[in-house]
Amino acid sequence: MTGHVKQIAVTGAAGQICYSLLFRIARGELYGPRQPISLRLLDLPQVQPALRGVVMELEDGAFPLLADVAVTDDARLAFRDIDAAILVGSRPRSKGMERRDLLATNAEIFRLQGRALNDVAKLDAKVLVVGNPANTNAMILSEHAPEFPSENITSMIRLDHNRALAQLARKALVGLEEIKGLVVWGNHSPTMFVDWSHATVAGRPLADIVADHDWYHKTLIPQVARRGTAVIEARGASSAASAANAAIDHMRDWINGSGGDWVSMGLCSDGSYGIPEGLFCGSPAICAEGQYARVADLKIRGYARVMLDRTVAELIEEREAVRALVS
Ligand code: NAD
Ligand code: LMR
């Protein structure tokens, strides 16, 4: 076994996403089968009894890699010297709401957690924001953690990437792993843009294989954009196991590499592609050796430009709305 125990903080630990996520982390799905880990579980004071039940179940899983589990309602204890954090804790939307309706409720959580991250986390910790609206929450977190590198804070658009990949593979009659170069740009909201213009299968453009461009515009893009709503309508609760799965995919690739392929990650913009600096925006990245590199210099023209500008405009609106709420 590797010597150093990796410290992983997970917030919202008593909630439904974590009921799937924690057990998969405990099995070693982030750091691999030889790396011991320690979990720091954060949730609100009133759900600590429920959280103790989750801890019992983690113990009962007899996970060989799980060195220890700590529970707390104090972000400063949860984030001290962590290697990684998955910030799930926040309110989910219910039927009839959009994710941006959660801005007011959840912004304060990320302001306070940003301060804690700033004060006690190691500067190389890898942070993923899952709680909605994930991109803007990541921005708030980063703005309130000025000494913590903004490139180590990411937001989750991987669920949208996975949703698009699954539908595209089915339509093109190819394996999921055969599709390369897919990206979901922008906000984790109905304005997100599933961009297949760089996607290939065995070097051939995916758009040529699918051929039905009407299906791409009129079915795939709206279906992926509205999938979260469809799950809420069907289940009566927001996606949980697939969200946990996407969080694992995002962190595992960041830690271990994405095998040369593109993945979609919510990244703090460096100003490229006309995305204002500091906005967290779904973007293409390649991960290797514990780092990600933004895919640079893509040509974004015509329809893609319009779609990217539309989702960026919404992120700017969210930023303005949140500035009025959180100082
Ligand atoms: P849930 O209500 O089941 O669990 C949320 C948990 O967060 C609860 O246990 C709650 O007590 C806790 N919490 C609330 N405030 C907290 C705080 N200040 N600190 C720590 N914990 C806190 O919700 P869920 O289904 O697990 O979803 C959690 C979030 O993830 C929601 O905002 C949801 O919209 C979002 N989500 C995002 C994606 C994505 O793709 N980015 C996908 C699915 C869900
Ligand atoms: C999802 O996409 O399933 C989540 O963001 C939950 C939601 O509110 O849609």
PDB file of N, CA and C and ligand atoms in Angstrom, residues 93 99 132 159 163 188 228 232 238-239, ligand 2:
ATOM      1  N   ARG A  93     -33.009  21.121  -6.306  1.00  0.00           N
ATOM      2  CA  ARG A  93     -34.280  21.727  -6.742  1.00  0.00           C
ATOM      3  C   ARG A  93     -35.374  20.665  -6.720  1.00  0.00           C
ATOM      4  N   ARG A  99     -32.251  25.298 -11.878  1.00  0.00           N
ATOM      5  CA  ARG A  99     -31.112  25.212 -10.939  1.00  0.00           C
ATOM      6  C   ARG A  99     -30.726  26.595 -10.415  1.00  0.00           C
ATOM      7  N   ASN A 132     -25.748  22.610  -6.800  1.00  0.00           N
ATOM      8  CA  ASN A 132     -26.232  23.558  -7.820  1.00  0.00           C
ATOM      9  C   ASN A 132     -26.548  24.943  -7.271  1.00  0.00           C
ATOM     10  N   LEU A 159     -21.760  15.082 -15.697  1.00  0.00           N
ATOM     11  CA  LEU A 159     -23.012  14.334 -15.830  1.00  0.00           C
ATOM     12  C   LEU A 159     -23.629  14.628 -17.202  1.00  0.00           C
ATOM     13  N   ARG A 163     -24.239  12.002 -20.149  1.00  0.00           N
ATOM     14  CA  ARG A 163     -25.576  11.863 -20.742  1.00  0.00           C
ATOM     15  C   ARG A 163     -25.488  11.966 -22.262  1.00  0.00           C
ATOM     16  N   HIS A 188     -24.151  24.341 -16.292  1.00  0.00           N
ATOM     17  CA  HIS A 188     -24.934  23.125 -16.026  1.00  0.00           C
ATOM     18  C   HIS A 188     -26.385  23.585 -15.858  1.00  0.00           C
ATOM     19  N   GLY A 228     -31.975  16.496 -16.433  1.00  0.00           N
ATOM     20  CA  GLY A 228     -32.114  16.617 -14.978  1.00  0.00           C
ATOM     21  C   GLY A 228     -33.572  16.799 -14.594  1.00  0.00           C
ATOM     22  N   ILE A 232     -36.087  14.349 -12.370  1.00  0.00           N
ATOM     23  CA  ILE A 232     -36.857  14.849 -11.212  1.00  0.00           C
ATOM     24  C   ILE A 232     -38.337  14.501 -11.390  1.00  0.00           C
ATOM     25  N   SER A 238     -34.010  14.602  -7.418  1.00  0.00           N
ATOM     26  CA  SER A 238     -33.013  14.826  -8.460  1.00  0.00           C
ATOM     27  C   SER A 238     -32.067  13.640  -8.560  1.00  0.00           C
ATOM     28  N   SER A 239     -31.409  13.565  -9.704  1.00  0.00           N
ATOM     29  CA  SER A 239     -30.514  12.436 -10.004  1.00  0.00           C
ATOM     30  C   SER A 239     -29.512  12.277  -8.869  1.00  0.00           C
TER      31      SER A 239
HETATM   32  C1  LMR B   2     -29.110  17.006 -12.768  1.00  0.00           C
HETATM   33  O1  LMR B   2     -28.693  17.499 -13.808  1.00  0.00           O
HETATM   34  O2  LMR B   2     -29.673  15.895 -12.731  1.00  0.00           O
HETATM   35  C2  LMR B   2     -28.895  17.748 -11.474  1.00  0.00           C
HETATM   36  O3  LMR B   2     -28.271  18.969 -11.681  1.00  0.00           O
HETATM   37  C3  LMR B   2     -30.128  17.885 -10.669  1.00  0.00           C
HETATM   38  C4  LMR B   2     -31.056  18.907 -11.271  1.00  0.00           C
HETATM   39  O4  LMR B   2     -31.532  19.783 -10.537  1.00  0.00           O
HETATM   40  O5  LMR B   2     -31.321  18.814 -12.475  1.00  0.00           O
END
